[in-house]
mmCIF file of C-alpha atoms in Angstrom:
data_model
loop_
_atom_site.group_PDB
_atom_site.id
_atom_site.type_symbol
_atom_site.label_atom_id
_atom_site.label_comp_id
_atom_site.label_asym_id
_atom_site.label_seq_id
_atom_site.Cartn_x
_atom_site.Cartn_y
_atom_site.Cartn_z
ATOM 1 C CA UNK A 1 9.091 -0.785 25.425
ATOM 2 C CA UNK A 2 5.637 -1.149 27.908
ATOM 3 C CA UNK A 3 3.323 -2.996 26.245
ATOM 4 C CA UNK A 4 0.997 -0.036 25.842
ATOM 5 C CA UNK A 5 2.916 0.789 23.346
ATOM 6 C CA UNK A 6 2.963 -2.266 21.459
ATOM 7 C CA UNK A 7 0.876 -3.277 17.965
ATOM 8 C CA UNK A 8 -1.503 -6.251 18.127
ATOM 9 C CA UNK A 9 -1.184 -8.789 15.467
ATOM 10 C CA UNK A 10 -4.723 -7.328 14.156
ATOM 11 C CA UNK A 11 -3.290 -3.995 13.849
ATOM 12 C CA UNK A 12 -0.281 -5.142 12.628
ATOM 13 C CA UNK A 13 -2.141 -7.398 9.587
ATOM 14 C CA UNK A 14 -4.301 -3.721 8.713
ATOM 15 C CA UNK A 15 -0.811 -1.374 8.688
ATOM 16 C CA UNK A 16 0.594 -4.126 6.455
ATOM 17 C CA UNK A 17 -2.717 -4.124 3.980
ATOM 18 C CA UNK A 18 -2.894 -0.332 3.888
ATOM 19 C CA UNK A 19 0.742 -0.094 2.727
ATOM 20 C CA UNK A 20 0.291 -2.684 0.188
ATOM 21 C CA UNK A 21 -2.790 -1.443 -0.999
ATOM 22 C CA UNK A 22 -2.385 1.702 -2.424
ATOM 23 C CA UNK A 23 -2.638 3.637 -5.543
ATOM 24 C CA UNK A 24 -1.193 0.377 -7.543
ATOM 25 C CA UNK A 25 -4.064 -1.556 -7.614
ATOM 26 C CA UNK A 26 -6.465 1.059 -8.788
ATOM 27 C CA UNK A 27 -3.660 2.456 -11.927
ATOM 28 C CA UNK A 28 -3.259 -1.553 -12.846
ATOM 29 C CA UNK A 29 -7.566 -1.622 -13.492
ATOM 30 C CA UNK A 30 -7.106 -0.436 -17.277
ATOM 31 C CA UNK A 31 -3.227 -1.457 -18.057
ATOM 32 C CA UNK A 32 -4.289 -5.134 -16.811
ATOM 33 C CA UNK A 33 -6.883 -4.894 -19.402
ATOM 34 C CA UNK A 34 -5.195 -3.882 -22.242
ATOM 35 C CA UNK A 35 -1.686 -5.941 -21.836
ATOM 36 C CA UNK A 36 -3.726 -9.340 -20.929
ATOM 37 C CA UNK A 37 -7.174 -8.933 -21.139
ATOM 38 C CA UNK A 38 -8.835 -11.514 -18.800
ATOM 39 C CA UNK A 39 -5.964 -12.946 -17.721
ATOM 40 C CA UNK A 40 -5.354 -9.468 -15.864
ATOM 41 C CA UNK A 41 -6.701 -10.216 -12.688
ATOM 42 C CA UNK A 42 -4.750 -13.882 -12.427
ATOM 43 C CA UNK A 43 -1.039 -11.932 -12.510
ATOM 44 C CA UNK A 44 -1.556 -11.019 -8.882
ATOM 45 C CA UNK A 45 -1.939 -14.700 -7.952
ATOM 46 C CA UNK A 46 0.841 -15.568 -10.619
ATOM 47 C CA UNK A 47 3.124 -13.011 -8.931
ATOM 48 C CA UNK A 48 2.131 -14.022 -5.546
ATOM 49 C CA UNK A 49 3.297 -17.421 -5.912
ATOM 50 C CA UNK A 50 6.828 -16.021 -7.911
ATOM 51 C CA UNK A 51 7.997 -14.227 -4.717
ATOM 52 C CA UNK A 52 6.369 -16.763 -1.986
ATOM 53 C CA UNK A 53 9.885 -17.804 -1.531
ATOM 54 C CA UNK A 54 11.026 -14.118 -0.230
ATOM 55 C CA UNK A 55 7.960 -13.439 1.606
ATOM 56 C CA UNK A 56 8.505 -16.922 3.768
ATOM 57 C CA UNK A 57 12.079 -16.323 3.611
ATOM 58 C CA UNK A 58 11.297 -12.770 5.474
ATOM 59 C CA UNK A 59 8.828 -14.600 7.300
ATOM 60 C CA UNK A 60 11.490 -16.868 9.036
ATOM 61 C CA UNK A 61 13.675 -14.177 9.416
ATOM 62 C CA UNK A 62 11.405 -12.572 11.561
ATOM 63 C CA UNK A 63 10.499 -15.314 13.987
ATOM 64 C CA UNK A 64 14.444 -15.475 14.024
ATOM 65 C CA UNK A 65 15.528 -12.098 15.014
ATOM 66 C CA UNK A 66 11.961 -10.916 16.216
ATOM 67 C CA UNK A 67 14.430 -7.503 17.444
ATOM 68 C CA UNK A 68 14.090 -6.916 13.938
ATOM 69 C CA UNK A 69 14.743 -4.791 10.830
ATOM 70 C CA UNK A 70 16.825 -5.324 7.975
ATOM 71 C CA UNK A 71 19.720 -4.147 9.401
ATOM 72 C CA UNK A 72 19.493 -6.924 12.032
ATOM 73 C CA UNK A 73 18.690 -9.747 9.570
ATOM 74 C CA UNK A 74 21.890 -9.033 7.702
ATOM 75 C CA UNK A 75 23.961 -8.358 10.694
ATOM 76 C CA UNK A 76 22.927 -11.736 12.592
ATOM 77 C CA UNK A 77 22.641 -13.900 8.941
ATOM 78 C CA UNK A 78 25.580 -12.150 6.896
ATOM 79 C CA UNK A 79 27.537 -9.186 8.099
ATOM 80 C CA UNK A 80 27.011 -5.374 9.864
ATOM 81 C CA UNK A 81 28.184 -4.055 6.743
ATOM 82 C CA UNK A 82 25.583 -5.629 4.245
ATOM 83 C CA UNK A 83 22.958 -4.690 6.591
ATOM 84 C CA UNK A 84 23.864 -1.139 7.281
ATOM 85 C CA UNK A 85 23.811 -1.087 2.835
ATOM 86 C CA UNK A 86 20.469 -2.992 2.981
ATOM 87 C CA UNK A 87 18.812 -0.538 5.495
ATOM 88 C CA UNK A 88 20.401 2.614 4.321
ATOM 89 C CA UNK A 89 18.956 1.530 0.442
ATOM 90 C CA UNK A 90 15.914 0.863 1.619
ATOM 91 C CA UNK A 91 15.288 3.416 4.027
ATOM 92 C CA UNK A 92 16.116 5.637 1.007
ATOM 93 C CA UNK A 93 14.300 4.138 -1.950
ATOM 94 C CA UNK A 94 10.827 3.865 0.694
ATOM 95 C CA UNK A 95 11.512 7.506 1.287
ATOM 96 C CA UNK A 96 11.202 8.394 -2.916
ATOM 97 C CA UNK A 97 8.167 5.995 -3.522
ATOM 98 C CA UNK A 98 6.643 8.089 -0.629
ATOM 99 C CA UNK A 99 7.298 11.299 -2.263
ATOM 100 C CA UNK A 100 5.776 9.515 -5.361
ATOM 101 C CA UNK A 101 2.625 8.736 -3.760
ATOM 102 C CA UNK A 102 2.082 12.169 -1.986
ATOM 103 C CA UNK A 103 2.755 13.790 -5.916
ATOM 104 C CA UNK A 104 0.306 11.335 -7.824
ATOM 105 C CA UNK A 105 -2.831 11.949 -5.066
ATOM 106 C CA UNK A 106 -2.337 15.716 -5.077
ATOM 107 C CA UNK A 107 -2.104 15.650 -8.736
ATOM 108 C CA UNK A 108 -5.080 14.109 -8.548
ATOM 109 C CA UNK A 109 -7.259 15.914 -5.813
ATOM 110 C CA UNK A 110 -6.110 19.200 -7.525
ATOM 111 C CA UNK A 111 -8.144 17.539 -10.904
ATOM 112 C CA UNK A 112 -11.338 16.984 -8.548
ATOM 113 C CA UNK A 113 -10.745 20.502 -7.258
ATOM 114 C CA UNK A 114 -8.592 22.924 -9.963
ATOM 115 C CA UNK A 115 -9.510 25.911 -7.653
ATOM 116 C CA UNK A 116 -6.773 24.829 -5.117
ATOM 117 C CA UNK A 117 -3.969 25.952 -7.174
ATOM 118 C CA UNK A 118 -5.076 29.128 -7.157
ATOM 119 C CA UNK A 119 -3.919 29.580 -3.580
ATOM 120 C CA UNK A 120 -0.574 27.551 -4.048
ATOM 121 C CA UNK A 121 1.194 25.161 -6.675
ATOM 122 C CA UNK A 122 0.946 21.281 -5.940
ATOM 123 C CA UNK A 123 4.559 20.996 -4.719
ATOM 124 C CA UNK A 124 3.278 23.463 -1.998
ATOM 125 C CA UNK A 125 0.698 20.560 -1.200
ATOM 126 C CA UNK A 126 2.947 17.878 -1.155
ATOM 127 C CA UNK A 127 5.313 19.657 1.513
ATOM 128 C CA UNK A 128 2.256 20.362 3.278
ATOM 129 C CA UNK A 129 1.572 16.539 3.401
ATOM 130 C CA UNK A 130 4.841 15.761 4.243
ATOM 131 C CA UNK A 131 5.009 17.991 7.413
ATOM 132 C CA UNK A 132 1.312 16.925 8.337
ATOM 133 C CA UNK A 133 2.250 13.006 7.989
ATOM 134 C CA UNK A 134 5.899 13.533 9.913
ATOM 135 C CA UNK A 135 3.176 15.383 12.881
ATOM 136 C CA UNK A 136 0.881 12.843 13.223
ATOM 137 C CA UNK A 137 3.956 9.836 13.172
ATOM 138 C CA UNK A 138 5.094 11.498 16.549
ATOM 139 C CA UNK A 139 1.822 10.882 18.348
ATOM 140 C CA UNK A 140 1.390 7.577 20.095
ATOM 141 C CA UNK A 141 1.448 4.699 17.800
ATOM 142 C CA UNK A 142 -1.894 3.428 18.549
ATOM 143 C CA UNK A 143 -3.230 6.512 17.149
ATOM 144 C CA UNK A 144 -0.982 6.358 14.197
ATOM 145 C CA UNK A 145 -2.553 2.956 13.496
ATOM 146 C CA UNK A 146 -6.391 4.544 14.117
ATOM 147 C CA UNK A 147 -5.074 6.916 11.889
ATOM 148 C CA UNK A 148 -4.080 4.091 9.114
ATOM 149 C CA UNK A 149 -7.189 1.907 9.578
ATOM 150 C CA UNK A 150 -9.204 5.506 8.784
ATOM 151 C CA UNK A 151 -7.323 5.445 5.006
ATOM 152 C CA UNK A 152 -7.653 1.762 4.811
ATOM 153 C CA UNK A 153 -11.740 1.778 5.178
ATOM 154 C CA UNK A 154 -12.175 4.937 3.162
ATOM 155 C CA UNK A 155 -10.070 2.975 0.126
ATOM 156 C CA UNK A 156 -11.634 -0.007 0.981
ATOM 157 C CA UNK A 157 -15.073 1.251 -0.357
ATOM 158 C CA UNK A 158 -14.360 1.567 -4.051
ATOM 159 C CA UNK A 159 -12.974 -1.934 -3.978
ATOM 160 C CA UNK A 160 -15.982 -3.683 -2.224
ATOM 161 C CA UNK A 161 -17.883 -1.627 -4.624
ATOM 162 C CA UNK A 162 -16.751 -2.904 -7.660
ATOM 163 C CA UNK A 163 -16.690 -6.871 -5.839
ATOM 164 C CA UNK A 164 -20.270 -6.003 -4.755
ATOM 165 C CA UNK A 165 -20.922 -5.110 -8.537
ATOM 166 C CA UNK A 166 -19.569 -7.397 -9.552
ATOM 167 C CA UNK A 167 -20.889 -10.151 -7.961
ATOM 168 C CA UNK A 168 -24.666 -9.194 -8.321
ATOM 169 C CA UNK A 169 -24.553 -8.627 -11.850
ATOM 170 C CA UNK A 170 -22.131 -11.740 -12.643
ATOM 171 C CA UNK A 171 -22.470 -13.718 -15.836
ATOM 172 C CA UNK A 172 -20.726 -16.477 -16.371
ATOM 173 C CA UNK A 173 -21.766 -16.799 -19.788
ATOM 174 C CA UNK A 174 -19.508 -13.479 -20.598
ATOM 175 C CA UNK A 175 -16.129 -14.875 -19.764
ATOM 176 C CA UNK A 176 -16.004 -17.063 -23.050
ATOM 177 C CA UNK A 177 -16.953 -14.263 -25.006
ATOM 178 C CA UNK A 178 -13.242 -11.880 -23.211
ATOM 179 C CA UNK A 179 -10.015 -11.508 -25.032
ATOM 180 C CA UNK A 180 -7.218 -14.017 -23.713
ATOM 181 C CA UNK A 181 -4.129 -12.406 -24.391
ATOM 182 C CA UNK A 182 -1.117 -14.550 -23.370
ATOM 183 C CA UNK A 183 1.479 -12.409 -24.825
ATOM 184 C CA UNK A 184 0.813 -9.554 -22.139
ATOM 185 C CA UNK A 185 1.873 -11.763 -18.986
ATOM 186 C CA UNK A 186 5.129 -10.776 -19.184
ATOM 187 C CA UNK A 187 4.413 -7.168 -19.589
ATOM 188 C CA UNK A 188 1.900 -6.964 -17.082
ATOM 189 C CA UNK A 189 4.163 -8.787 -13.954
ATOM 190 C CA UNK A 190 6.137 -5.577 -13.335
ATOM 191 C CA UNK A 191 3.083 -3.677 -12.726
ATOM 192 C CA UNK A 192 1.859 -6.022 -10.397
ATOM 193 C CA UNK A 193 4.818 -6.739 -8.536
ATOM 194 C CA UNK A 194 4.862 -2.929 -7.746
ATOM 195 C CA UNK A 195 1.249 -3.039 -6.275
ATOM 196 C CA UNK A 196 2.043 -6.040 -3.924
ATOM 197 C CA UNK A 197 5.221 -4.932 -2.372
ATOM 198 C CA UNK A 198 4.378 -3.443 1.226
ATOM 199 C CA UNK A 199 4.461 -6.824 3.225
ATOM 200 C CA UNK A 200 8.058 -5.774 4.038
ATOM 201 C CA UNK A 201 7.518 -3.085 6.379
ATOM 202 C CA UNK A 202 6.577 -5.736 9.704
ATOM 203 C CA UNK A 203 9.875 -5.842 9.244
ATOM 204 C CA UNK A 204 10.684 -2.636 10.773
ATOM 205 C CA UNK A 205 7.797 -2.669 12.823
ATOM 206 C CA UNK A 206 8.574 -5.995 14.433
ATOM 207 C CA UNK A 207 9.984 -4.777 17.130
ATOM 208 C CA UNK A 208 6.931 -2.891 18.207
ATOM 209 C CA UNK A 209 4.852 -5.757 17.430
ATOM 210 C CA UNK A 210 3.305 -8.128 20.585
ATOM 211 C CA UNK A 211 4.905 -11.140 20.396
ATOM 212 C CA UNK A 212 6.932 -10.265 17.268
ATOM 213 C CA UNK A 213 7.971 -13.972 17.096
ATOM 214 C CA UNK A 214 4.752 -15.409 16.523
ATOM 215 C CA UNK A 215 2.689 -12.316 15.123
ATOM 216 C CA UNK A 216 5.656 -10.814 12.911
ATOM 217 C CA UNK A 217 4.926 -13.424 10.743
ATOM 218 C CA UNK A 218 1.501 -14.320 10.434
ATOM 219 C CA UNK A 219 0.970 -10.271 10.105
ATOM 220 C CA UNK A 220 3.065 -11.022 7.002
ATOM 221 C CA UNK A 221 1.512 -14.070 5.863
ATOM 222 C CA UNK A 222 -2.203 -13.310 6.569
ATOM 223 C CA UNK A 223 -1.877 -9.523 5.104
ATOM 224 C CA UNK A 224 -0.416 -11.038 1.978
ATOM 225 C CA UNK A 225 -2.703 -13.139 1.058
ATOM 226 C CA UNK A 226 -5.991 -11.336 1.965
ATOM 227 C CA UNK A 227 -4.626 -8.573 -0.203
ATOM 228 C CA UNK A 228 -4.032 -11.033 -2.954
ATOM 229 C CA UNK A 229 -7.559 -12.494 -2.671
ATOM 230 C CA UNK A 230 -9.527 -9.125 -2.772
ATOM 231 C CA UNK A 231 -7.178 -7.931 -5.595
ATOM 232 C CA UNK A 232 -7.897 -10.566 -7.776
ATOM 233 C CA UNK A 233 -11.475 -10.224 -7.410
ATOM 234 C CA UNK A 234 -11.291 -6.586 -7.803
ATOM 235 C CA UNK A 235 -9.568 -6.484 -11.158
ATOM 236 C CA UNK A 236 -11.156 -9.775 -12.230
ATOM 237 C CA UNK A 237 -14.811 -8.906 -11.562
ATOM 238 C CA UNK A 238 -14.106 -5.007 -12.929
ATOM 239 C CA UNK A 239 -13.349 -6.322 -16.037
ATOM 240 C CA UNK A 240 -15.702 -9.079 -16.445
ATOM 241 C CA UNK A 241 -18.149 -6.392 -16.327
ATOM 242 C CA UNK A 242 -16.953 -4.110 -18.792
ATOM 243 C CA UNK A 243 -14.828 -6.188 -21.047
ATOM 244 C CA UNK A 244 -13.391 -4.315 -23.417
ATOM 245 C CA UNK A 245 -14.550 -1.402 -22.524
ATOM 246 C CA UNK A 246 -12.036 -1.339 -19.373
ATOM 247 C CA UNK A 247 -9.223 -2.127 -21.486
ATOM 248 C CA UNK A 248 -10.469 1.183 -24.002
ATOM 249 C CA UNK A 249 -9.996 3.494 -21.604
ATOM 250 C CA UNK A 250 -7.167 5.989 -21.799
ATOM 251 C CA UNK A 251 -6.073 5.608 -18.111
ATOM 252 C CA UNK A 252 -7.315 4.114 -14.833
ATOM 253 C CA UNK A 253 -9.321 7.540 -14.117
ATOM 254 C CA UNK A 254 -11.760 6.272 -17.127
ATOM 255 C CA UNK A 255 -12.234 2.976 -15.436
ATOM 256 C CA UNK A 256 -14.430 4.074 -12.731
ATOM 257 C CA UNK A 257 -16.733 6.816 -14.928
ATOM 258 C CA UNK A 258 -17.015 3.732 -17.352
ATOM 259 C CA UNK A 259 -18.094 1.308 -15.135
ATOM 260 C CA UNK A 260 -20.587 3.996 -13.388
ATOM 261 C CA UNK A 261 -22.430 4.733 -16.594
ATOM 262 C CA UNK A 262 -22.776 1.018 -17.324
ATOM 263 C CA UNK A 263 -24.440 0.569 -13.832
ATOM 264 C CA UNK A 264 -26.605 3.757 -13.734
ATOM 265 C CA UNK A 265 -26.951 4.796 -17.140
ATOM 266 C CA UNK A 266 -29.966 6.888 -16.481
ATOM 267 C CA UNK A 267 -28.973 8.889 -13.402
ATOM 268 C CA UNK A 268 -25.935 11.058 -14.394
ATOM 269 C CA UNK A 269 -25.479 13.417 -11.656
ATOM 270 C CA UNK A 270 -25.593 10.626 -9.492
ATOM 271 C CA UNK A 271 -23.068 9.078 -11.558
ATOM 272 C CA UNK A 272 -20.776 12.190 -11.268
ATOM 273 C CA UNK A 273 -21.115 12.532 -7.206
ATOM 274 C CA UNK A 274 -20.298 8.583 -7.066
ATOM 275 C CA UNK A 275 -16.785 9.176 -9.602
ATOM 276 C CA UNK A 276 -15.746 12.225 -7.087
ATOM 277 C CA UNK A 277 -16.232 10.200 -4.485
ATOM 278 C CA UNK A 278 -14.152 6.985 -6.082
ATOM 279 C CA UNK A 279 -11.686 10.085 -7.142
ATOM 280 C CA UNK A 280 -11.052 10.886 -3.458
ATOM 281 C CA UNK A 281 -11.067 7.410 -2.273
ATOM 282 C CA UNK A 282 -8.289 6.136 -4.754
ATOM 283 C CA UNK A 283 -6.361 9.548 -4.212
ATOM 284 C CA UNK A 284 -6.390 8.659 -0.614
ATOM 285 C CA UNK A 285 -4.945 5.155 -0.921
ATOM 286 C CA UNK A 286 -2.135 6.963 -2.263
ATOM 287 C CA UNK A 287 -2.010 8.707 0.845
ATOM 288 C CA UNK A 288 -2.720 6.297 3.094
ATOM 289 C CA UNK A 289 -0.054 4.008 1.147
ATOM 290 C CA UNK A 290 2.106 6.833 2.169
ATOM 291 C CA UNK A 291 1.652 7.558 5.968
ATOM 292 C CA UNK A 292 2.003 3.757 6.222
ATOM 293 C CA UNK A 293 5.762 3.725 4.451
ATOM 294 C CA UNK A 294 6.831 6.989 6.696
ATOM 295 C CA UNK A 295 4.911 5.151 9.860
ATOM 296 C CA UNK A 296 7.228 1.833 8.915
ATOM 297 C CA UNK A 297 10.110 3.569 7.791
ATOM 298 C CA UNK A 298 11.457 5.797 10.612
ATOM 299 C CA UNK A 299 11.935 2.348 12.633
ATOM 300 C CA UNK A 300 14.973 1.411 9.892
ATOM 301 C CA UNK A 301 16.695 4.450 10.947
ATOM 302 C CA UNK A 302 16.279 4.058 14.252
ATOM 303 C CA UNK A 303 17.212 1.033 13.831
ATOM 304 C CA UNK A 304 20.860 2.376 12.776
ATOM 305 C CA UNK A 305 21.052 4.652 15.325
ATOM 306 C CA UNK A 306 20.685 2.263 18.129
ATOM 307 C CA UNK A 307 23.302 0.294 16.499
ATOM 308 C CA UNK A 308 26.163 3.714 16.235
ATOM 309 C CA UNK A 309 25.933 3.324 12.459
ATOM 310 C CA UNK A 310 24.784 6.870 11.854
ATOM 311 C CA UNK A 311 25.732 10.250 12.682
ATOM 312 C CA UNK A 312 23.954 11.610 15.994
ATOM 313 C CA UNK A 313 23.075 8.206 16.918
ATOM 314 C CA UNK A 314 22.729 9.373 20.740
ATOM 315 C CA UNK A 315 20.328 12.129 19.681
ATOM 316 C CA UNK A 316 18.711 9.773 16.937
ATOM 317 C CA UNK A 317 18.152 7.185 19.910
ATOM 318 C CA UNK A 318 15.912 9.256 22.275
ATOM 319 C CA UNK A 319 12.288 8.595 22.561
ATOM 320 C CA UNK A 320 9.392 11.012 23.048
ATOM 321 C CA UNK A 321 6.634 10.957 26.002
ATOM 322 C CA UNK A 322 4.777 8.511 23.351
ATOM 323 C CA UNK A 323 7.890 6.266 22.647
ATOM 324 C CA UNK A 324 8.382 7.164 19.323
ATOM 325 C CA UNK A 325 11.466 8.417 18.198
#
């Protein structure tokens, strides 16, 4: 494939971080706080250091077989048949936390706007998504990625928000004063480990990547961890400014209203504009979660097409004007 076509390691790193951070980490504000109170924001380190092994592992496997994709891992490491299983499952499983995504962010942008479903039902929206997202994946893939660092910035600002809160109006003082609860870690890892998954899909991109030997793996290990570090100061600092009133709220769509009337208690239609705005911001990391899985994803089946392990392979194989297939 000409290099035009190829992903830097910078674009790479951002494709990785949009995937990963999606509508997770916003849902896990409130849950974190009830199940563990302060020790909330320190599962995402705790789980980050539980599956270091698997991310190196995938890591090495990449600088291996820099080709790429599950399917090739298993193939070169195991056996054709474990990685045709591998790919297929995860091509598949990808595909329904997708359709999850799409489901939960027009759920929610029809709550910010109820008049929409008087023109069609929300399944209606999510098919429109859907044929949108599958559109824009067969333009060039630099413009797919413009595309992905547009959702990444526009959830990025809630986030940097709530660090830029929380930094100015940290007090120390109020950390002895939080509920410890240790019997919530356990309950709380799942959760987690949901929001940090994502780092996988280099491997279906590595292919595409520039010098997939070298970058395929730092775009792993560098998007990883800068997720983990502003996640961990996202739920950590939302919480040491609300306390228990984070952990109160009935679901993660209190957690921003609550936190806006503690920080502008006097201005409430400023307030309300600021909420809409967080509304549509966290409904589009759902989104932009989304496009990045179908952007990633195609490549597995490709993948298995190129390698006559699918039905219409030959057809499956062929590559449009902008080298996508």
């Amino acid at each position: 494939m000409a290099t035009a076509h190829k992903l830097s390691l910078a674009t790479a790193i951002l494709i990785n971080l949009n995937i990963m951070m999606g509508a997770g980490i916003f849902i896990n504000t409130v849950e974190l706080a009830k199940r563990a109170g302060l020790l909330g924001a320190f599962m995402y380190p705790l789980i980050g250091l539980l599956i270091l092994p698997l991310i190196i592992a995938i890591a090495k496997l990449i600088k291996l077989h820099p080709a790429g994709g599950f399917y090739i891992f298993a193939q070169k490491e195991i056996n054709p048949f474990v990685g045709y299983l591998s790919t297929w499952s995860y091509f598949i499983a990808k595909l329904a936390s997708a359709s999850l995504m799409i489901h939960v962010s027009i759920s929610l942008i029809t709550q910010i706007f109820p008049a929409l479903l008087t023109y069609a039902s929300i399944l209606w929206y999510d098919l429109a998504v859907v044929t949108v997202f599958i559109g824009l994946n067969l333009l060039h893939m630099k413009t797919g990625s413009r595309i992905q660092f547009g959702f990444l910035g526009f959830k990025l600002i809630p986030i940097l928000f709530v660090i830029g809160s929380g930094l100015i109006f940290f007090n120390i003082a109020s950390i002895s004063t939080l509920p410890i609860i240790w019997t919530g870690i356990t309950g709380s890892l799942p959760f987690v480990l949901y929001a940090a998954t994502g780092f996988e899909a280099t491997c279906a991109l590595s292919s595409q990547i520039e010098d997939a030997e070298r970058n395929g793996p730092r775009a792993i290990l560098i998007s990883f961890s800068s997720m983990m570090v502003l996640v961990f100061l996202f739920q950590f600092l939302f919480y040491l400014l609300l306390g228990t009133t984070l952990a109160a709220q009935s679901s993660y769509l209190g957690a921003f209203p609550a936190l806006l009337q503690y920080l502008i208690p006097n201005n409430p239609t400023l307030a309300y504009k600021l909420q809409a705005f967080f509304n549509l911001a966290i409904a589009s990391s759902a989104l932009g979660g989304c496009y990045g899985i179908l952007y990633s994803n195609n490549w597995n089946l490709y993948t298995l097409a190129q390698h006559k392990k699918i039905a219409g392979w030959n057809y499956l194989t062929r590559l449009n004007k902008h080298a996508i297939p």
